[in-house]
Coordinates of C-alpha atoms and ligand atoms in Angstrom, one line a residue:
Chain A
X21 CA -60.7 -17.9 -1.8
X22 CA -57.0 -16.4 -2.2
X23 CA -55.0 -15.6 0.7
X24 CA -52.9 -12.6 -0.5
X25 CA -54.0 -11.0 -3.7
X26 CA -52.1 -8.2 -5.1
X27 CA -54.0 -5.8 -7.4
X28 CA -51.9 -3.1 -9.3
X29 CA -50.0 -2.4 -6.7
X30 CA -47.8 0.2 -6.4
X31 CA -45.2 1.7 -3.2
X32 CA -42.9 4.5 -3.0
X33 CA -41.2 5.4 0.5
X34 CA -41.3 8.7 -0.8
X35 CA -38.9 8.9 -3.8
X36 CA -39.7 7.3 -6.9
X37 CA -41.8 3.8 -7.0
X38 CA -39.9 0.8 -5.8
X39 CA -42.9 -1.3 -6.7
X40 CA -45.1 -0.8 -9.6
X41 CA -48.2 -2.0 -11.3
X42 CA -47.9 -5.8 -9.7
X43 CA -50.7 -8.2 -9.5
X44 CA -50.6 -11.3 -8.1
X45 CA -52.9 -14.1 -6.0
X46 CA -51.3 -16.5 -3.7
X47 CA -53.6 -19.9 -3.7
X48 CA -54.2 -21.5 -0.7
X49 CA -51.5 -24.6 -0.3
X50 CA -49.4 -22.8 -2.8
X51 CA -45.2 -22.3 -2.3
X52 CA -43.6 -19.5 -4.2
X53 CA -40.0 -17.9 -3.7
X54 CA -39.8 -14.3 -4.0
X55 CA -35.6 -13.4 -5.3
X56 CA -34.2 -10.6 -7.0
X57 CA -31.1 -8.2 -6.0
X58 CA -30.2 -6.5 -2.8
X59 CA -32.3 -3.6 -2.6
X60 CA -34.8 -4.4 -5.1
X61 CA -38.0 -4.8 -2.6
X62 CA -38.7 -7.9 -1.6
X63 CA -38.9 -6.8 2.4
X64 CA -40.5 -4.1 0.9
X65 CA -43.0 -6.9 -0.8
X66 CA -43.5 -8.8 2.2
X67 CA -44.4 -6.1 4.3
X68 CA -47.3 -4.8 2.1
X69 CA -48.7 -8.6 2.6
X70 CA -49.0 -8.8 6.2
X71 CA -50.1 -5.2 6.5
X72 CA -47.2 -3.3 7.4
X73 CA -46.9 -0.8 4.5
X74 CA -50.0 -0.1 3.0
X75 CA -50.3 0.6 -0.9
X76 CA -49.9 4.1 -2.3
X77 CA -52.3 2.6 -5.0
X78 CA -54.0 -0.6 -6.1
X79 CA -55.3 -2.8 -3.7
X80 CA -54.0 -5.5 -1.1
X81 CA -56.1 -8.0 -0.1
X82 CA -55.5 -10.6 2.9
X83 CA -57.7 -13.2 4.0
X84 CA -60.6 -11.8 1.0
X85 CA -60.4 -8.4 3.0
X86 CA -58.9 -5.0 1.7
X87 CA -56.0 -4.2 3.8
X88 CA -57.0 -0.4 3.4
X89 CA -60.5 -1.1 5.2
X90 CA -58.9 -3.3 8.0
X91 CA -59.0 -1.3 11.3
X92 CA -55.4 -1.3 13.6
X93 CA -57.2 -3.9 15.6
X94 CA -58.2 -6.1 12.5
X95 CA -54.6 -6.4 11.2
X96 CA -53.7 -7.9 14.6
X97 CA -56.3 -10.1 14.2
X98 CA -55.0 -11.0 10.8
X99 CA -51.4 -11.2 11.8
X100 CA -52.6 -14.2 14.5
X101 CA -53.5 -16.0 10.7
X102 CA -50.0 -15.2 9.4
X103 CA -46.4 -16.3 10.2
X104 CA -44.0 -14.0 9.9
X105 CA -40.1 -14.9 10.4
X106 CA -38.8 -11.3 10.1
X107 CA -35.7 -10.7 8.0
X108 CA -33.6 -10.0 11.3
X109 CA -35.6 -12.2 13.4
X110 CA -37.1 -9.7 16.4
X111 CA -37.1 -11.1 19.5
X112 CA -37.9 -9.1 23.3
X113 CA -34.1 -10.0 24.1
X114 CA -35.2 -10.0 28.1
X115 CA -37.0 -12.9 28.0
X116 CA -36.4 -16.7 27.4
X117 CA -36.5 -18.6 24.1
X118 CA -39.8 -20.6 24.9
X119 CA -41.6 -17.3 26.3
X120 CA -40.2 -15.7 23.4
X121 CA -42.0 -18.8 21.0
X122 CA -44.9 -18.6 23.1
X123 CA -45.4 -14.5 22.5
X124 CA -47.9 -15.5 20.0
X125 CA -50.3 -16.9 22.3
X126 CA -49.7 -14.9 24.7
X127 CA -50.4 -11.1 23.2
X128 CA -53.6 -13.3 22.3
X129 CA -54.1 -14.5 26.1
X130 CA -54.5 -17.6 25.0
X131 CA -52.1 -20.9 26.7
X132 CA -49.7 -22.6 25.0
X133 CA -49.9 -26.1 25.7
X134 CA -46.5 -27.0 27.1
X135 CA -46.3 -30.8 25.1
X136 CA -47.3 -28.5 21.5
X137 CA -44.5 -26.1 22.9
X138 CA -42.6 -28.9 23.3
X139 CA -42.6 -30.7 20.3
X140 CA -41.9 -27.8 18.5
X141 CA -38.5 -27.0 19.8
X142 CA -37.5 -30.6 19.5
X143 CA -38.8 -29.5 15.5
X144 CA -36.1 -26.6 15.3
X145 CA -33.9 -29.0 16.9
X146 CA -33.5 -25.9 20.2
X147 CA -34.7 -28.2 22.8
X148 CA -31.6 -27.9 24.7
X149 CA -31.7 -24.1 24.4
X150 CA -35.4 -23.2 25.5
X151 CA -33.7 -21.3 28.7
X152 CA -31.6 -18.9 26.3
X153 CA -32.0 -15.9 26.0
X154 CA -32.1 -14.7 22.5
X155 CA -28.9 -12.5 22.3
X156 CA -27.2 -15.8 22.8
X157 CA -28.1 -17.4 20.2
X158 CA -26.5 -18.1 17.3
X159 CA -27.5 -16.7 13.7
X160 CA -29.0 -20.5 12.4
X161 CA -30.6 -20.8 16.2
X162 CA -32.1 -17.4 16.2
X163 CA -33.8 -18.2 12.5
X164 CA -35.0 -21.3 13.8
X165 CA -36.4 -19.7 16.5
X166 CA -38.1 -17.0 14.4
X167 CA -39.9 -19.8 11.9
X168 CA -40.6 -21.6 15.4
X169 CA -42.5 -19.0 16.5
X170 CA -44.0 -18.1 13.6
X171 CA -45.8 -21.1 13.2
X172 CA -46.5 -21.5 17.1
X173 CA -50.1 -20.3 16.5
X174 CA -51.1 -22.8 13.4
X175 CA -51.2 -20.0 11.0
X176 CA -52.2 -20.6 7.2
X177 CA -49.7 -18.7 5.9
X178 CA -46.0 -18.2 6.4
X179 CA -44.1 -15.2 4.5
X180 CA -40.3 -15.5 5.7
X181 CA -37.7 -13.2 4.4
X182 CA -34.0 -14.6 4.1
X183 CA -34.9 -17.6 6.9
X184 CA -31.6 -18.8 5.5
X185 CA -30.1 -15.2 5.4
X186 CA -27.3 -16.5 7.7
X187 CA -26.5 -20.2 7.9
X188 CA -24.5 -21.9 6.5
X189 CA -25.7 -24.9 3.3
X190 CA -26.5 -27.9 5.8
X191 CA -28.7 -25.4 7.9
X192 CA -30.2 -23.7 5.6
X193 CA -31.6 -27.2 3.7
X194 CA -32.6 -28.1 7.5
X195 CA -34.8 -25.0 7.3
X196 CA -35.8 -25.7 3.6
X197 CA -36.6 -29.2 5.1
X198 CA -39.3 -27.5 7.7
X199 CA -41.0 -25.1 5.3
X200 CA -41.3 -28.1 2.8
X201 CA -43.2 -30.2 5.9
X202 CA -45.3 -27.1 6.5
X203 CA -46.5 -26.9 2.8
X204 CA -47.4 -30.3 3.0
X205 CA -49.4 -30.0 5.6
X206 CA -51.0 -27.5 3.5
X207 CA -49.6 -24.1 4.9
X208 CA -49.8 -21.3 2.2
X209 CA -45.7 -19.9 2.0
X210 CA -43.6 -17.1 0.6
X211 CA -40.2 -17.2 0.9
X212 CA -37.9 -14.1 -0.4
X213 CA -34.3 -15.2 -0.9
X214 CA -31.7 -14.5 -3.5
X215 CA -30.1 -17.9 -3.0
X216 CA -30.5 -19.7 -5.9
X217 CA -29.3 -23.3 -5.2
X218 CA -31.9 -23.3 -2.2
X219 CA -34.7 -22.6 -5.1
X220 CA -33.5 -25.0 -7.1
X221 CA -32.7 -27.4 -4.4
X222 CA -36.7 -27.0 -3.4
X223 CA -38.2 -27.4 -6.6
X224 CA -36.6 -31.1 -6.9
X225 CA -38.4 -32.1 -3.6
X226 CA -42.0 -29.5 -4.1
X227 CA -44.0 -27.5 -6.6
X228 CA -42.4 -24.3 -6.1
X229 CA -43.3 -20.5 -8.2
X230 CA -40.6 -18.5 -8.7
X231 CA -41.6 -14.9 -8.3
X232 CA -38.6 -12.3 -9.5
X233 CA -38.6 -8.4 -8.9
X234 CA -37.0 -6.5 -11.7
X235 CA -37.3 -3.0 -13.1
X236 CA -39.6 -2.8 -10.4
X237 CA -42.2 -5.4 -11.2
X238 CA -42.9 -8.6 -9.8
X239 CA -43.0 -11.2 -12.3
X240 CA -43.4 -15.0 -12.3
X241 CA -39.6 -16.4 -13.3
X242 CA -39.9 -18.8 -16.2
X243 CA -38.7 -22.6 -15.7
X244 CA -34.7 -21.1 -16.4
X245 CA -33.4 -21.7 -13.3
Chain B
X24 CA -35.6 -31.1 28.5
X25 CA -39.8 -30.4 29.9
X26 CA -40.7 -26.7 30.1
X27 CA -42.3 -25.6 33.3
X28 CA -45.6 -27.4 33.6
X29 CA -46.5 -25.7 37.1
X30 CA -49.4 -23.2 37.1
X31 CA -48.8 -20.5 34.2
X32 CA -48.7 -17.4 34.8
X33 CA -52.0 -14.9 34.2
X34 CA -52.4 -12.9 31.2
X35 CA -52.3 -10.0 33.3
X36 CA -49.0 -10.6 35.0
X37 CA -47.5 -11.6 31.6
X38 CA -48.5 -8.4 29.9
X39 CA -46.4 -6.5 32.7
X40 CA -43.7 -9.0 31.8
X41 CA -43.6 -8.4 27.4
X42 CA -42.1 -4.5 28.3
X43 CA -38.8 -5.1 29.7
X44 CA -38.2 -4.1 33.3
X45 CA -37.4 -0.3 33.2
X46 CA -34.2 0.2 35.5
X47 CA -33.5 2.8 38.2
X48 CA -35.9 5.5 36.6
X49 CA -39.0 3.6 37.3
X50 CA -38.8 4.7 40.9
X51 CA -38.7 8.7 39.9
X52 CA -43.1 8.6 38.5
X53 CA -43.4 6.8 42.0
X54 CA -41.6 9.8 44.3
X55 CA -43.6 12.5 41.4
X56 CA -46.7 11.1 42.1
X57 CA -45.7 10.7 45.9
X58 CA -44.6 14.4 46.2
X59 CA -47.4 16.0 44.2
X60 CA -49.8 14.3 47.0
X61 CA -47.9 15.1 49.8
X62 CA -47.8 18.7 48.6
X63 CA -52.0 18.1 47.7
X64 CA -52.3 17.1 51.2
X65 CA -51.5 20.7 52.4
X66 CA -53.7 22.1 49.6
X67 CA -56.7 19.9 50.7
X68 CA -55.7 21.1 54.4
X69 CA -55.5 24.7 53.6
X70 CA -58.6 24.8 51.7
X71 CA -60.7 22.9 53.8
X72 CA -59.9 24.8 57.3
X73 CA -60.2 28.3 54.9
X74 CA -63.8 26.9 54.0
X75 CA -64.6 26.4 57.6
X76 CA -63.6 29.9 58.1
X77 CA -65.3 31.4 55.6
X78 CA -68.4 29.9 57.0
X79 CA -68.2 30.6 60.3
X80 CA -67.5 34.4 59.3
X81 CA -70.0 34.5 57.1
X82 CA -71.9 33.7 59.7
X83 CA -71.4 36.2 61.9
X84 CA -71.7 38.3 58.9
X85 CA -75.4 37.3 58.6
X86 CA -76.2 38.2 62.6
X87 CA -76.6 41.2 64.5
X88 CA -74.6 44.2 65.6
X89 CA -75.0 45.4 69.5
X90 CA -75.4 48.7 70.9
X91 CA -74.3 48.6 74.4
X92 CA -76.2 50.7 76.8
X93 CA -74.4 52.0 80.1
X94 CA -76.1 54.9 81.3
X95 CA -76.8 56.7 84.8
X96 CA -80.0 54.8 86.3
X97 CA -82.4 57.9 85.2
X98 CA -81.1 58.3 81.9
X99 CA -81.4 54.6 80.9
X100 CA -84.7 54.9 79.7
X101 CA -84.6 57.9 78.2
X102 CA -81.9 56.9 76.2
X103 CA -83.4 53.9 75.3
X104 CA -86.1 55.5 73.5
X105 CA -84.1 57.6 71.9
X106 CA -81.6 54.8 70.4
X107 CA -85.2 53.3 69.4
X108 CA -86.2 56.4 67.7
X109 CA -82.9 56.9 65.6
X110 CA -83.1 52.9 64.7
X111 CA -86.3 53.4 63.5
X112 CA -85.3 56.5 60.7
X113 CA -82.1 55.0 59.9
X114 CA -82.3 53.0 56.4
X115 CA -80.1 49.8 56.2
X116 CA -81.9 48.2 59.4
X117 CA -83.9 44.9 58.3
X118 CA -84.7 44.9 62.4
X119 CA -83.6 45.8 65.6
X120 CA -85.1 44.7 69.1
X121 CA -84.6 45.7 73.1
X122 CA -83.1 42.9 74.6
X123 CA -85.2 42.7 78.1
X124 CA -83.6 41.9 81.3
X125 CA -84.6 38.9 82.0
X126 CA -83.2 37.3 78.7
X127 CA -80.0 39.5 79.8
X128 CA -80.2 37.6 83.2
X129 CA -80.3 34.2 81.3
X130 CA -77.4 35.4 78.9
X131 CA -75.4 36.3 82.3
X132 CA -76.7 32.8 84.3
X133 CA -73.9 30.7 83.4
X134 CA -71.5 33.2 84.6
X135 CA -73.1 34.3 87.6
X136 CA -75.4 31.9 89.4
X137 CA -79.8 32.0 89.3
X138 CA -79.6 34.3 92.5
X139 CA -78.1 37.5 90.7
X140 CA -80.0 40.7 91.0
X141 CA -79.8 42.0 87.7
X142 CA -81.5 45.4 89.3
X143 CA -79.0 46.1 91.7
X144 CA -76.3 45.5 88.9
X145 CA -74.7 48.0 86.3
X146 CA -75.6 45.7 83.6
X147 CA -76.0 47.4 80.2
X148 CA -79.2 47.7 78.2
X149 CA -78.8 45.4 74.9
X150 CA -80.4 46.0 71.9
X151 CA -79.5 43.8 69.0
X152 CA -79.7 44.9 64.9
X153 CA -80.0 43.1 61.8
X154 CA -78.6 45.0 59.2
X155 CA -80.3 44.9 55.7
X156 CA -79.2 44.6 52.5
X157 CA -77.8 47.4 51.2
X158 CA -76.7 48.0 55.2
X159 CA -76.9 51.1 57.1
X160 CA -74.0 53.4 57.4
X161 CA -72.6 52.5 60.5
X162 CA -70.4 55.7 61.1
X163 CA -73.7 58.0 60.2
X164 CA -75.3 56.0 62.9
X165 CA -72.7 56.3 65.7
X166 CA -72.4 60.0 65.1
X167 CA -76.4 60.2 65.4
X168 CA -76.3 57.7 69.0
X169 CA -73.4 60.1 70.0
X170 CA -75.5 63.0 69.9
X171 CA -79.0 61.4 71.0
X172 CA -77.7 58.8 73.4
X173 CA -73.9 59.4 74.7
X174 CA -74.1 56.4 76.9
X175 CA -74.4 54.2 74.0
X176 CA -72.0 52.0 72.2
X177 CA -72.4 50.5 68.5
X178 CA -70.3 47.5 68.5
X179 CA -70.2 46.6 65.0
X180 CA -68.3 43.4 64.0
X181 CA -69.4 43.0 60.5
X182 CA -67.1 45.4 59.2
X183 CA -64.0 43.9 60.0
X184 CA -65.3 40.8 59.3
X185 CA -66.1 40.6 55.9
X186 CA -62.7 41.4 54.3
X187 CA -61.7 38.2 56.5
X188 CA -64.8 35.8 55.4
X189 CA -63.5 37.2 51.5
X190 CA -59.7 36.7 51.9
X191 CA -61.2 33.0 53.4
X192 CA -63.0 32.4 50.7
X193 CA -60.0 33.6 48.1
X194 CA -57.8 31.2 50.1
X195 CA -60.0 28.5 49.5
X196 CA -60.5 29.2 46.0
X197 CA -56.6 29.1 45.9
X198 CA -56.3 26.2 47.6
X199 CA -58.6 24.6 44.6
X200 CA -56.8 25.6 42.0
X201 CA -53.4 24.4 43.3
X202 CA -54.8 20.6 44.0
X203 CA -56.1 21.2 40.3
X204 CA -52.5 22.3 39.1
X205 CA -50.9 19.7 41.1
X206 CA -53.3 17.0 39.3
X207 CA -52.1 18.4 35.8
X208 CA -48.8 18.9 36.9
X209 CA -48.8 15.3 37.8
X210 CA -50.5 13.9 34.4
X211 CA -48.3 16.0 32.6
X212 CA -45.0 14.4 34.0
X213 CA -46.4 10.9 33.6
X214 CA -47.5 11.7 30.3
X215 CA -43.6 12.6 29.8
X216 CA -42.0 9.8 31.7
X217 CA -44.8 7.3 29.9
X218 CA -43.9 8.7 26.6
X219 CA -40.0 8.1 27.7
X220 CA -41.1 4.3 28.0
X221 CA -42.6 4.0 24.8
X222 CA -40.4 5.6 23.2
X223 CA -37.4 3.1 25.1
X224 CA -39.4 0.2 23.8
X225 CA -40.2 1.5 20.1
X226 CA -38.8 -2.1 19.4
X227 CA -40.5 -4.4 22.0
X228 CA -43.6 -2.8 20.5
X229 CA -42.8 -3.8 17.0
X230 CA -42.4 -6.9 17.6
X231 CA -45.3 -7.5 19.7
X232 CA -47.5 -6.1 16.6
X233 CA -45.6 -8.6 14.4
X234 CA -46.8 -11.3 16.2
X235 CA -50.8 -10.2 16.6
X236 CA -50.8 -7.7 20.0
X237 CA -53.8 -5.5 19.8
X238 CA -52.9 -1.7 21.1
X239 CA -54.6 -2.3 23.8
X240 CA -52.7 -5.6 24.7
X241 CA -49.7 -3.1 24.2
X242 CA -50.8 0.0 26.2
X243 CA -52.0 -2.4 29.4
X244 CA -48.4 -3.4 29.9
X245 CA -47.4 0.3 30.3
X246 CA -50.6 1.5 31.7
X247 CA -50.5 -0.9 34.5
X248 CA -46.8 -0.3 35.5
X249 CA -47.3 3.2 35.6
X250 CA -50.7 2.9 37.5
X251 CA -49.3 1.5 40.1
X252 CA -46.2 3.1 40.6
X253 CA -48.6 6.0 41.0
X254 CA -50.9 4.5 43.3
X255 CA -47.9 3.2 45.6
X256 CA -46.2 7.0 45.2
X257 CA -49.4 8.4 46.2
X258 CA -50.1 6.4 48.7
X259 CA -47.0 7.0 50.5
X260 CA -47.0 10.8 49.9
X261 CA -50.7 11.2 51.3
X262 CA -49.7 8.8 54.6
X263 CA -46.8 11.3 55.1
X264 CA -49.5 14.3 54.9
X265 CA -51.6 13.3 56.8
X266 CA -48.9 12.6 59.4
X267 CA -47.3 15.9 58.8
X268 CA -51.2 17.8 59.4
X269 CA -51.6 15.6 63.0
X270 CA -48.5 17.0 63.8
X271 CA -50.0 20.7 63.3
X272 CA -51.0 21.7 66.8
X273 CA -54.5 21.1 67.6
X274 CA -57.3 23.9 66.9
X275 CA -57.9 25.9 69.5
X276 CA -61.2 27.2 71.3
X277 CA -60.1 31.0 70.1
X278 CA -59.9 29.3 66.5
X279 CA -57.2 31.4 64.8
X280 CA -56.5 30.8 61.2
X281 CA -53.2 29.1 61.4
X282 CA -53.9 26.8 64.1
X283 CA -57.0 25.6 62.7
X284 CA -55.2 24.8 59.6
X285 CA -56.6 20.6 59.5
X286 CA -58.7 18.2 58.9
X287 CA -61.9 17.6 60.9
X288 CA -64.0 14.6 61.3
X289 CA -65.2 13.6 57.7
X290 CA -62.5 15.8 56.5
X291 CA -59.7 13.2 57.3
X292 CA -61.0 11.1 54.5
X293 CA -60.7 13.2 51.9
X294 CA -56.7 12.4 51.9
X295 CA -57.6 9.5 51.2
X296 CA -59.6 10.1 48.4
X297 CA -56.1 11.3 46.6
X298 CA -54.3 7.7 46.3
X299 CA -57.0 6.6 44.0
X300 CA -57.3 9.8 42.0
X301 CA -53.8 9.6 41.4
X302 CA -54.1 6.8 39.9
X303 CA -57.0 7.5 38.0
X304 CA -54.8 10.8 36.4
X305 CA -51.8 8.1 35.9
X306 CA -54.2 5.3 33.8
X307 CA -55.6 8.1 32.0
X308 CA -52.3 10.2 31.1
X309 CA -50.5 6.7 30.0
X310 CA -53.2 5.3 28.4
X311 CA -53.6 8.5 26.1
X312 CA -50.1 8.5 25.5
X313 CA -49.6 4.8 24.4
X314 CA -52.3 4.8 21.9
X315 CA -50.8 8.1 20.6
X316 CA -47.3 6.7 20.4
X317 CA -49.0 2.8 18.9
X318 CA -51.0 5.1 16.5
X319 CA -47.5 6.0 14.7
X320 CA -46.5 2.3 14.3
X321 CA -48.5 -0.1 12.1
Ligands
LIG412 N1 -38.3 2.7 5.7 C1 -37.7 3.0 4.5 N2 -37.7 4.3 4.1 C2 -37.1 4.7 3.0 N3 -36.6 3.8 2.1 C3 -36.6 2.5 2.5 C4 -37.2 2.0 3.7 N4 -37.1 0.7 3.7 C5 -36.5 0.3 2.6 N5 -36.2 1.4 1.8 C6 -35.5 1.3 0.5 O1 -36.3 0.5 -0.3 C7 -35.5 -0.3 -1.1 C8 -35.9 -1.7 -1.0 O2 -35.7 -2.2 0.3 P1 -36.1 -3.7 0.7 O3 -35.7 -3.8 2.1 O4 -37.5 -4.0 0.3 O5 -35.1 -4.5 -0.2 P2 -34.8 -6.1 -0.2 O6 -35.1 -6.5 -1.6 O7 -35.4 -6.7 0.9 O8 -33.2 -6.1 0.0 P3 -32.3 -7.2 0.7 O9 -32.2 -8.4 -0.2 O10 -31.0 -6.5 0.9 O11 -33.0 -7.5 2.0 C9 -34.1 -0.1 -0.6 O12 -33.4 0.7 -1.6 C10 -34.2 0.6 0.7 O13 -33.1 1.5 0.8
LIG413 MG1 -34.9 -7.6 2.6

């Protein structure tokens, strides 16, 4: 089984194709960075894998099922399998931190258990803030947050986009530090970043693929970091 | 720090709680729906006492006309006979029949006491006609008693009755169509003011499809909030009805059209019916319009 496969794949928002003619698998346990400039389409990457854009042409596949074939009700379904810390971390700004972390579960009507709820802010280190209310929080908390709740539900994968967009060095290794610990424990992730230093920084302590977009193709990056 | 551990709220509860609260406008789909069935009230009033009328002019369409007899003592029977006679060539009569005196005597009883002596009385000769269908030309035939039977009187109630049973019935029919109009009326506003909401929370309804919300996770929070705003506008706008129709003055014996404008007996529960229906129009008119809007979004 893969968890994301990409089969030439190709997406325009209308103009000219931002993405063309990529083809990729994502194994199962597997850690890859996704970099390349401002503007080249690595949101634009990360939404076709958890279902938000759908391919002009060539084939997405999540979970061994064509995202094309995947009814509205399906995708949610498959979204409950997949963490997603949003590149400017959405939050419903009315309600608390920990019923904000807890959204998972609840669009699902399942329970959080308060001790898993818990443990997991003491995780992000927001333990003291579980009150807040998200507007305010600061840029490092609110990423926290985001990759908090994205892995709230135990999903097996996590596709985060800038989780270090804002922070400064010693928080954005604390946040390396947590996606490492969730690879370990065998969590397929995708991180797209243009920070180099964090890439290289993570490929002394894991295994990780570097995936680069340019001239509109995704390729695998050699080892000249 | 321990989060709350005390009993969680239900899922139902915290799908009202994922939309955001929506301010001082939630309170105008509460006095829409609350208006249209106050103003429904009076519709259901109007068309149910126009219904009864109709009815009970109908009928009295469907019974008899009277010719009155009042003659000299030695002309009452020839003019009798002669009334029969013409009644029996005119076309338009299904039947006609001589009322006798004694069932005269027991019409009168009430009025007059056992003891009265009908003989010694001026009491006119009845004779009561069912008109057929087409009916007999009722001018043709006063012309012809006029001539045969001067002491005799056609009273003939149908005619003036029947534009009135009509104009009833149109009334009613009116009165349906405006509770239908206000129904659309009202899905049609809550259909706007649900579409406002959605369109408010564009964002809280992203990010509950990030996280795995099915549509109809999504629509329920709106659908619920605006089901019962409705309910509770209705609910107050059929109470205030129904007040306002008790305060009508009561139908009288003579049963003209404007005081018998009302609900009777079972008819004081169809006001009730309208709370509910309201409702029902609001789930349907928000629930249509979420998964329209959620259909846009992926
Ligand atoms: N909804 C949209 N409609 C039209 N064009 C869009 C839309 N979203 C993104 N684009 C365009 O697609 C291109 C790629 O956008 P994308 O967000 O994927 O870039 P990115 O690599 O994530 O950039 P950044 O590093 O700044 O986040 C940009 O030129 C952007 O203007
Ligand atoms: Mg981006």
């Amino acid at each position: 089984m893969t968890v994301i496969t990409f089969e030439n794949v190709a997406y325009s928002y209308g103009g000219g194709e931002l993405l063309t003619d990529v083809s990729l698998k994502l194994a199962p346990g597997s850690f890859h960075f996704l970099t390349g400039p401002s503007g080249a389409g690595k949101s634009t990457f990360l939404k076709l894998a958890y279902a938000e854009l759908r391919p002009t042409s060539g084939r997405v596949t999540l979970f061994d099922n064509d995202v094309t074939k995947l009814s509205r009700d399906d995708i949610a379904r498959t979204r409950r399998r997949i963490g997603i810390v949003h590149q400017d971390c959405k939050f419903l700004d009315h309600m608390s931190l920990a019923a904000n972390m807890a959204l998972p579960f609840t669009v699902s009507d399942r329970e959080s258990s308060p001790q898993d709820m818990d443990d997991l802010l003491g995780w992000v280190g927001l333990k003291h803030l579980a009150d807040a209310l998200p507007p305010q929080l600061s840029g490092g908390e609110r990423q926290r947050a985001a990759l908090a709740r994205a892995v709230i539900v135990d999903p097996d994968v996590i596709l985060a986009d800038e989780p270090t967009g804002n922070v400064d060095w010693e928080m954005s290794l604390r946040i390396l530090t947590l996606l490492v610990e969730l690879n370990k424990m065998g969590k397929t992730i995708l991180v797209a970043t243009h920070d180099l230093n964090l890439i290289r920084q993570a490929k002394a302590q894991i295994q990780a693929r570097v995936l680069r977009i340019a001239k509109h193709r995704v390729q695998l990056a050699g080892a000249d970091l | 720090m321990r989060l709350p551990t005390a009993k969680p709220a239900s899922p139902a509860t915290r799908a009202l709680e994922v939309v955001p609260p929506s301010g001082p406008t939630a309170w105008l789909t509460t006095f829409t729906a609350g208006a249209m069935t106050f103003l429904c009230v009076f519709a259901l009033a109007l068309s149910l006492a126009s219904g009864r009328l109709a009815t009970r002019w109908s009928e009295a369409l469907a019974k008899t006309a009277t010719i009155r007899l009042s003659a000299p003592e030695e002309q009452v029977q020839i003019q009798t006979d002669a009334i029969l006679t013409a009644l029996a060539s005119t076309p338009g009569i299904k039947s006609y029949r001589l009322i006798e005196d004694a069932e005269t005597k027991q019409l009168l009883e009430p009025w007059f006491g056992p003891d009265l002596p009908v003989e010694a009385l001026p009491i006119p000769r009845l004779i009561e006609v069912v008109e057929a269908d087409p009916p007999y030309d009722a001018e043709g035939l006063k012309q012809r008693l006029t001539a045969e039977a001067p002491g005799a009187v056609l009273d003939d109630h149908t005619r003036w009755r029947r534009p009135l049973a009509e104009a009833a019935q149109r009334i009613r029919l009116l009165g349906v169509l405006s509770i239908a109009l206000i129904g659309a009326a009202m899905a049609a506003m809550i259909t706007l003011a649900a579409r406002a909401a959605l369109a408010t929370n564009a964002e809280v309804i992203r990010v509950l499809r990030l996280v795995g919300a099915k549509d109809s996770y999504i629509a329920r929070a709106f659908v619920r909030r605006f089901t019962l705003r409705a309910l509770t506008g209705a609910a107050i706008g059929a109470a205030a009805g129904l007040v306002g129709v008790a305060a009508l003055p009561a139908a009288d014996a003579a049963g003209g059209f404007l005081t018998g404008l009302g609900f009777t007996g079972a008819g004081w529960l169809w006001p009730l019916a309208l709370p509910p229906l309201a409702a029902i129009v609001a789930f349907l008119a928000t629930r249509r319009a979420a998964f329209q809007k959620l259909r846009e979004l992926t």
